PDB file of C-alpha atoms in Angstrom:
ATOM      1  CA  MET A 577       5.447  -5.952  -8.547  1.00  0.00           C
ATOM      2  CA  THR A 578       5.178  -2.173  -8.222  1.00  0.00           C
ATOM      3  CA  VAL A 579       6.395  -0.563  -5.007  1.00  0.00           C
ATOM      4  CA  LEU A 580       5.294   2.982  -4.158  1.00  0.00           C
ATOM      5  CA  ALA A 581       6.519   4.817  -1.054  1.00  0.00           C
ATOM      6  CA  VAL A 582       4.446   7.677   0.355  1.00  0.00           C
ATOM      7  CA  SER A 583       5.136  10.331   2.976  1.00  0.00           C
ATOM      8  CA  THR A 584       3.947  13.871   3.608  1.00  0.00           C
ATOM      9  CA  ASP A 585       7.320  15.246   2.469  1.00  0.00           C
ATOM     10  CA  SER A 586       7.461  17.102  -0.841  1.00  0.00           C
ATOM     11  CA  HIS A 587       9.011  15.399  -3.861  1.00  0.00           C
ATOM     12  CA  PHE A 588      11.789  17.996  -3.558  1.00  0.00           C
ATOM     13  CA  THR A 589      12.616  16.634  -0.112  1.00  0.00           C
ATOM     14  CA  HIS A 590      12.487  13.088  -1.514  1.00  0.00           C
ATOM     15  CA  LYS A 591      15.086  14.123  -4.095  1.00  0.00           C
ATOM     16  CA  ILE A 592      17.495  15.405  -1.456  1.00  0.00           C
ATOM     17  CA  TRP A 593      16.938  12.422   0.881  1.00  0.00           C
ATOM     18  CA  GLN A 594      17.788  10.095  -1.984  1.00  0.00           C
ATOM     19  CA  LYS A 595      20.946  12.071  -2.765  1.00  0.00           C
ATOM     20  CA  GLU A 596      22.144  12.720   0.782  1.00  0.00           C
ATOM     21  CA  GLU A 597      21.314   9.453   2.487  1.00  0.00           C
ATOM     22  CA  LEU A 598      19.591   6.700   0.541  1.00  0.00           C
ATOM     23  CA  GLU A 599      22.289   6.508  -2.131  1.00  0.00           C
ATOM     24  CA  LYS A 600      24.708   5.751   0.706  1.00  0.00           C
ATOM     25  CA  MET A 601      22.557   2.774   1.757  1.00  0.00           C
ATOM     26  CA  VAL A 602      21.498   1.443  -1.646  1.00  0.00           C
ATOM     27  CA  GLU A 603      23.717   1.698  -4.696  1.00  0.00           C
ATOM     28  CA  GLY A 604      22.051   4.083  -7.141  1.00  0.00           C
ATOM     29  CA  GLY A 605      19.392   4.980  -4.564  1.00  0.00           C
ATOM     30  CA  VAL A 606      16.033   3.359  -4.010  1.00  0.00           C
ATOM     31  CA  PRO A 607      14.556   2.234  -7.351  1.00  0.00           C
ATOM     32  CA  PHE A 608      10.893   2.853  -6.573  1.00  0.00           C
ATOM     33  CA  PRO A 609       8.932   6.143  -6.828  1.00  0.00           C
ATOM     34  CA  MET A 610       8.641   8.281  -3.687  1.00  0.00           C
ATOM     35  CA  LEU A 611       5.277  10.001  -3.579  1.00  0.00           C
ATOM     36  CA  SER A 612       4.297  13.217  -1.821  1.00  0.00           C
ATOM     37  CA  ASP A 613       1.131  13.289   0.267  1.00  0.00           C
ATOM     38  CA  ALA A 614       1.609  16.919   1.245  1.00  0.00           C
ATOM     39  CA  ASN A 615      -1.888  17.536   2.614  1.00  0.00           C
ATOM     40  CA  GLY A 616      -2.389  14.063   4.058  1.00  0.00           C
ATOM     41  CA  SER A 617      -5.372  13.347   1.813  1.00  0.00           C
ATOM     42  CA  ILE A 618      -3.998  10.025   0.602  1.00  0.00           C
ATOM     43  CA  GLY A 619      -3.117   8.977   4.121  1.00  0.00           C
ATOM     44  CA  ARG A 620      -6.621   9.876   5.283  1.00  0.00           C
ATOM     45  CA  ALA A 621      -8.161   7.731   2.553  1.00  0.00           C
ATOM     46  CA  TYR A 622      -6.017   4.813   3.734  1.00  0.00           C
ATOM     47  CA  GLY A 623      -6.589   5.497   7.438  1.00  0.00           C
ATOM     48  CA  VAL A 624      -2.932   6.175   8.246  1.00  0.00           C
ATOM     49  CA  TYR A 625      -2.799   9.980   8.523  1.00  0.00           C
ATOM     50  CA  GLU A 626      -1.930  11.146  12.040  1.00  0.00           C
ATOM     51  CA  GLU A 627      -3.556  14.556  12.363  1.00  0.00           C
ATOM     52  CA  ALA A 628      -1.658  15.702  15.457  1.00  0.00           C
ATOM     53  CA  ALA A 629       1.774  15.062  13.978  1.00  0.00           C
ATOM     54  CA  GLY A 630       0.837  15.814  10.377  1.00  0.00           C
ATOM     55  CA  VAL A 631       2.437  12.618   9.088  1.00  0.00           C
ATOM     56  CA  ASP A 632       1.433   9.297   7.561  1.00  0.00           C
ATOM     57  CA  ILE A 633       2.210   6.506   9.993  1.00  0.00           C
ATOM     58  CA  ARG A 634       3.765   3.238   8.849  1.00  0.00           C
ATOM     59  CA  GLY A 635       1.039   1.580   6.781  1.00  0.00           C
ATOM     60  CA  ARG A 636       1.546  -1.043   4.104  1.00  0.00           C
ATOM     61  CA  PHE A 637      -1.084  -2.206   1.632  1.00  0.00           C
ATOM     62  CA  ILE A 638      -0.959  -5.056  -0.896  1.00  0.00           C
ATOM     63  CA  ILE A 639      -3.215  -4.311  -3.893  1.00  0.00           C
ATOM     64  CA  ASP A 640      -3.976  -7.060  -6.424  1.00  0.00           C
ATOM     65  CA  PRO A 641      -4.162  -6.650 -10.226  1.00  0.00           C
ATOM     66  CA  ASP A 642      -7.953  -6.150  -9.975  1.00  0.00           C
ATOM     67  CA  PHE A 643      -7.245  -3.138  -7.705  1.00  0.00           C
ATOM     68  CA  THR A 644      -8.594  -4.849  -4.588  1.00  0.00           C
ATOM     69  CA  ILE A 645      -6.770  -4.366  -1.296  1.00  0.00           C
ATOM     70  CA  ARG A 646      -5.613  -7.819  -0.174  1.00  0.00           C
ATOM     71  CA  ALA A 647      -3.631  -7.006   2.953  1.00  0.00           C
ATOM     72  CA  MET A 648      -2.844  -4.117   5.230  1.00  0.00           C
ATOM     73  CA  GLU A 649      -0.428  -3.650   8.097  1.00  0.00           C
ATOM     74  CA  VAL A 650      -0.228  -0.473  10.150  1.00  0.00           C
ATOM     75  CA  LEU A 651       2.394   0.195  12.811  1.00  0.00           C
ATOM     76  CA  THR A 652       3.171   3.182  15.003  1.00  0.00           C
ATOM     77  CA  PRO A 653       6.426   4.754  13.841  1.00  0.00           C
ATOM     78  CA  GLU A 654       8.871   3.168  16.300  1.00  0.00           C
ATOM     79  CA  VAL A 655       8.913  -0.322  14.791  1.00  0.00           C
ATOM     80  CA  GLY A 656      10.087  -1.011  11.256  1.00  0.00           C
ATOM     81  CA  ARG A 657       8.671  -3.505   8.824  1.00  0.00           C
ATOM     82  CA  ASN A 658       9.667  -7.055   7.986  1.00  0.00           C
ATOM     83  CA  VAL A 659      10.250  -7.137   4.245  1.00  0.00           C
ATOM     84  CA  SER A 660      10.498 -10.953   4.149  1.00  0.00           C
ATOM     85  CA  GLU A 661       6.968 -11.175   5.555  1.00  0.00           C
ATOM     86  CA  LEU A 662       5.717  -8.700   2.947  1.00  0.00           C
ATOM     87  CA  ILE A 663       7.251 -10.801   0.153  1.00  0.00           C
ATOM     88  CA  ARG A 664       5.798 -13.992   1.678  1.00  0.00           C
ATOM     89  CA  GLN A 665       2.317 -12.458   1.715  1.00  0.00           C
ATOM     90  CA  VAL A 666       2.573 -11.257  -1.898  1.00  0.00           C
ATOM     91  CA  LYS A 667       3.726 -14.735  -2.987  1.00  0.00           C
ATOM     92  CA  ALA A 668       0.896 -16.349  -1.026  1.00  0.00           C
ATOM     93  CA  PHE A 669      -1.757 -14.097  -2.580  1.00  0.00           C
ATOM     94  CA  GLN A 670      -0.311 -14.676  -6.036  1.00  0.00           C
ATOM     95  CA  HIS A 671      -0.438 -18.432  -5.424  1.00  0.00           C
ATOM     96  CA  VAL A 672      -4.021 -18.265  -4.146  1.00  0.00           C
ATOM     97  CA  VAL A 673      -5.209 -16.230  -7.141  1.00  0.00           C
ATOM     98  CA  LYS A 674      -3.454 -18.590  -9.558  1.00  0.00           C
ATOM     99  CA  THR A 675      -4.502 -21.927  -8.047  1.00  0.00           C
ATOM    100  CA  GLY A 676      -7.646 -21.414  -5.943  1.00  0.00           C
ATOM    101  CA  GLU A 677      -5.863 -23.217  -3.102  1.00  0.00           C
ATOM    102  CA  VAL A 678      -5.478 -21.626   0.322  1.00  0.00           C
ATOM    103  CA  THR A 679      -2.270 -21.177   2.287  1.00  0.00           C
ATOM    104  CA  PRO A 680      -2.315 -22.170   5.962  1.00  0.00           C
ATOM    105  CA  SER A 681      -0.502 -20.321   8.733  1.00  0.00           C
ATOM    106  CA  GLY A 682       3.251 -20.215   8.196  1.00  0.00           C
ATOM    107  CA  TRP A 683       3.017 -21.089   4.511  1.00  0.00           C
ATOM    108  CA  GLN A 684       6.084 -20.433   2.412  1.00  0.00           C
ATOM    109  CA  PRO A 685       6.514 -21.222  -1.292  1.00  0.00           C
ATOM    110  CA  GLY A 686       7.047 -24.981  -1.545  1.00  0.00           C
ATOM    111  CA  LYS A 687       5.114 -25.775   1.641  1.00  0.00           C
ATOM    112  CA  PRO A 688       1.801 -27.646   1.373  1.00  0.00           C
ATOM    113  CA  THR A 689      -1.395 -25.748   0.659  1.00  0.00           C
ATOM    114  CA  LEU A 690      -4.967 -26.741   1.469  1.00  0.00           C
ATOM    115  CA  LYS A 691      -7.867 -27.270  -0.905  1.00  0.00           C
ATOM    116  CA  PRO A 692     -10.911 -25.853   0.878  1.00  0.00           C
ATOM    117  CA  GLY A 693     -14.159 -27.787   0.686  1.00  0.00           C
ATOM    118  CA  PHE A 694     -16.600 -29.994   2.544  1.00  0.00           C
ATOM    119  CA  THR A 695     -14.297 -33.010   2.673  1.00  0.00           C
ATOM    120  CA  LEU A 696     -11.564 -31.002   4.407  1.00  0.00           C
ATOM    121  CA  ALA A 697     -13.864 -29.859   7.233  1.00  0.00           C
ATOM    122  CA  GLY A 698     -12.650 -31.467  10.455  1.00  0.00           C
ATOM    123  CA  GLU A 699      -9.675 -33.043   8.658  1.00  0.00           C
ATOM    124  CA  VAL A 700      -7.236 -30.152   8.633  1.00  0.00           C
ATOM    125  CA  TRP A 701      -5.334 -31.776  11.539  1.00  0.00           C
ATOM    126  CA  LYS A 702      -4.221 -34.509   9.135  1.00  0.00           C
ATOM    127  CA  GLU A 703      -2.775 -31.984   6.703  1.00  0.00           C
ATOM    128  CA  TRP A 704      -1.389 -29.226   8.924  1.00  0.00           C
ATOM    129  CA  LYS A 705       0.543 -29.338  12.211  1.00  0.00           C
ATOM    130  CA  PRO A 706       1.076 -26.382  14.568  1.00  0.00           C
ATOM    131  CA  GLU A 707       4.859 -26.505  14.091  1.00  0.00           C
ATOM    132  CA  MET A 708       4.253 -25.635  10.435  1.00  0.00           C
ATOM    133  CA  ALA A 709       3.182 -22.160  11.595  1.00  0.00           C
ATOM    134  CA  PHE A 710       6.831 -21.291  12.232  1.00  0.00           C
ATOM    135  CA  ASP A 711       9.745 -20.803   9.832  1.00  0.00           C
TER     136      ASP A 711
ATOM    137  CA  MET B 661       4.404  17.501 -14.674  1.00  0.00           C
ATOM    138  CA  PRO B 662       3.887  21.111 -15.666  1.00  0.00           C
ATOM    139  CA  GLU B 663       6.777  22.435 -17.741  1.00  0.00           C
ATOM    140  CA  LYS B 664       7.662  25.046 -15.157  1.00  0.00           C
ATOM    141  CA  GLU B 665       7.291  23.772 -11.673  1.00  0.00           C
ATOM    142  CA  GLY B 666       6.602  26.388  -9.024  1.00  0.00           C
ATOM    143  CA  CYS B 667       6.715  26.195  -5.279  1.00  0.00           C
ATOM    144  CA  LEU B 668       3.120  25.046  -5.301  1.00  0.00           C
ATOM    145  CA  THR B 669       2.237  22.123  -7.498  1.00  0.00           C
ATOM    146  CA  PRO B 670      -1.250  21.056  -6.540  1.00  0.00           C
ATOM    147  CA  VAL B 671      -2.331  17.696  -7.876  1.00  0.00           C
ATOM    148  CA  GLU B 672      -5.636  15.953  -7.948  1.00  0.00           C
ATOM    149  CA  GLY B 673      -4.942  14.035  -4.757  1.00  0.00           C
ATOM    150  CA  VAL B 674      -7.511  11.451  -3.783  1.00  0.00           C
ATOM    151  CA  ILE B 675      -9.988  10.832  -6.568  1.00  0.00           C
ATOM    152  CA  GLN B 676     -13.469  10.859  -5.117  1.00  0.00           C
ATOM    153  CA  GLU B 677     -15.919   8.313  -6.339  1.00  0.00           C
ATOM    154  CA  PRO B 678     -18.940   9.763  -8.150  1.00  0.00           C
ATOM    155  CA  GLU B 679     -21.894  10.693  -6.002  1.00  0.00           C
ATOM    156  CA  PRO B 680     -24.580   8.066  -5.816  1.00  0.00           C
ATOM    157  CA  GLN B 681     -27.499   8.855  -8.129  1.00  0.00           C
ATOM    158  CA  GLN B 682     -30.134   8.740  -5.433  1.00  0.00           C
ATOM    159  CA  LYS B 683     -29.516  10.877  -2.395  1.00  0.00           C
ATOM    160  CA  SER B 684     -31.419  10.351   0.770  1.00  0.00           C
ATOM    161  CA  GLU B 685     -33.566  13.356   1.650  1.00  0.00           C
ATOM    162  CA  THR B 686     -33.370  12.677   5.334  1.00  0.00           C
ATOM    163  CA  GLN B 687     -29.660  11.962   5.629  1.00  0.00           C
ATOM    164  CA  PRO B 688     -27.470  14.802   4.420  1.00  0.00           C
ATOM    165  CA  ALA B 689     -24.224  13.595   2.892  1.00  0.00           C
ATOM    166  CA  GLU B 690     -21.350  13.589   5.339  1.00  0.00           C
ATOM    167  CA  ASN B 691     -18.041  15.248   4.652  1.00  0.00           C
ATOM    168  CA  GLY B 692     -19.476  18.195   2.736  1.00  0.00           C
ATOM    169  CA  GLY B 693     -21.030  15.945   0.145  1.00  0.00           C
ATOM    170  CA  LYS B 694     -17.843  13.994  -0.555  1.00  0.00           C
ATOM    171  CA  ARG B 695     -18.073  10.280  -0.082  1.00  0.00           C
ATOM    172  CA  PHE B 696     -15.993   9.101   2.776  1.00  0.00           C
ATOM    173  CA  MET B 697     -13.393   6.670   1.537  1.00  0.00           C
ATOM    174  CA  SER B 698     -11.491   4.291   3.694  1.00  0.00           C
ATOM    175  CA  ALA B 699      -9.229   1.415   2.891  1.00  0.00           C
ATOM    176  CA  ARG B 700     -10.413  -2.073   3.815  1.00  0.00           C
ATOM    177  CA  VAL B 701      -9.267  -5.485   2.726  1.00  0.00           C
ATOM    178  CA  GLY B 702     -11.450  -6.962   0.016  1.00  0.00           C
ATOM    179  CA  GLN B 703     -12.485  -3.472  -1.119  1.00  0.00           C
ATOM    180  CA  PRO B 704     -11.177  -1.405  -4.047  1.00  0.00           C
ATOM    181  CA  ALA B 705      -8.074   0.647  -3.309  1.00  0.00           C
ATOM    182  CA  PRO B 706      -8.784   4.406  -3.008  1.00  0.00           C
ATOM    183  CA  ASP B 707      -7.326   5.988  -6.133  1.00  0.00           C
ATOM    184  CA  PHE B 708      -5.164   9.128  -6.158  1.00  0.00           C
ATOM    185  CA  VAL B 709      -2.694  11.241  -8.108  1.00  0.00           C
ATOM    186  CA  ALA B 710       0.465  12.409  -6.359  1.00  0.00           C
ATOM    187  CA  ASN B 711       3.639  14.308  -7.127  1.00  0.00           C
ATOM    188  CA  ALA B 712       6.562  11.923  -7.042  1.00  0.00           C
ATOM    189  CA  PHE B 713      10.309  11.673  -7.296  1.00  0.00           C
ATOM    190  CA  HIS B 714      11.549   8.724  -9.342  1.00  0.00           C
ATOM    191  CA  GLN B 715      14.841   7.979 -11.084  1.00  0.00           C
ATOM    192  CA  GLY B 716      16.066  11.541 -10.729  1.00  0.00           C
ATOM    193  CA  GLN B 717      12.886  13.038 -12.180  1.00  0.00           C
ATOM    194  CA  ALA B 718       9.788  14.778 -10.878  1.00  0.00           C
ATOM    195  CA  LYS B 719       6.599  13.173 -12.138  1.00  0.00           C
ATOM    196  CA  GLN B 720       2.975  12.594 -11.278  1.00  0.00           C
ATOM    197  CA  ILE B 721       1.794   9.110 -10.418  1.00  0.00           C
ATOM    198  CA  LYS B 722      -1.793   7.889 -10.581  1.00  0.00           C
ATOM    199  CA  LEU B 723      -2.352   4.706  -8.599  1.00  0.00           C
ATOM    200  CA  SER B 724      -4.888   3.248 -11.045  1.00  0.00           C
ATOM    201  CA  ASP B 725      -2.342   3.521 -13.879  1.00  0.00           C
ATOM    202  CA  HIS B 726      -0.841   0.440 -12.198  1.00  0.00           C
ATOM    203  CA  LYS B 727      -4.019  -1.651 -12.410  1.00  0.00           C
ATOM    204  CA  GLY B 728      -3.099  -5.104 -13.632  1.00  0.00           C
ATOM    205  CA  GLU B 729       0.041  -5.211 -11.474  1.00  0.00           C
ATOM    206  CA  TRP B 730       0.600  -6.280  -7.886  1.00  0.00           C
ATOM    207  CA  ILE B 731       1.121  -3.031  -5.976  1.00  0.00           C
ATOM    208  CA  VAL B 732       2.722  -2.523  -2.580  1.00  0.00           C
ATOM    209  CA  LEU B 733       1.844   0.899  -1.174  1.00  0.00           C
ATOM    210  CA  CYS B 734       4.048   1.864   1.772  1.00  0.00           C
ATOM    211  CA  PHE B 735       3.426   4.901   3.946  1.00  0.00           C
ATOM    212  CA  TYR B 736       6.182   6.114   6.266  1.00  0.00           C
ATOM    213  CA  PRO B 737       6.391   9.003   8.737  1.00  0.00           C
ATOM    214  CA  GLY B 738       8.992  11.053   6.925  1.00  0.00           C
ATOM    215  CA  ASP B 739      12.237  11.429   5.034  1.00  0.00           C
ATOM    216  CA  PHE B 740      15.344  11.507   7.253  1.00  0.00           C
ATOM    217  CA  THR B 741      13.593   9.609  10.017  1.00  0.00           C
ATOM    218  CA  PHE B 742      15.132   6.600  11.587  1.00  0.00           C
ATOM    219  CA  VAL B 743      13.386   3.263  11.298  1.00  0.00           C
TER     220      VAL B 743
END
């Protein structure tokens, strides 16, 4: 999996942030590339550029190997992400692509999947219970 | 990266898709003729080239160079911010 981080800061600023702060949080600094979207053009293309503030708000996109966007999550800046949920979604999409099965609400690796089709219509209640939506 | 990097290092940015062959006479293209791109699930990811910092080096990264991999693209409001 390739992780790319993007903000409107220059790559020079990224260098100093890594050195001054991130290396104090993560040994050796963050391992993924930090990209510069200095004019906001990338953020505009992804619908996350906030014109008034001149920044890219907190948007996260999962792109599959065929270059199709599979998932997107966009938050205003005050609330941070849940990395476990990101990893769960990537694993679920990888499972779906590999098997053709579908993953019901709350699915985690190892939990039952569903095989969509005519015979399952109206019978999901036998396979999936609401409590399975929660961790 | 260029060998000598100046204060300004413009890159290609968002790569516009080619214009459609047939243009409507009655509807002028929006956006000064550029196709408006927006990200949607189930649609191709808008491609771009950006300056980047990675493993102590300055480099340029093109999103579509990572075709064939699962990619997580994370935007955030700025370095030295809080959340």
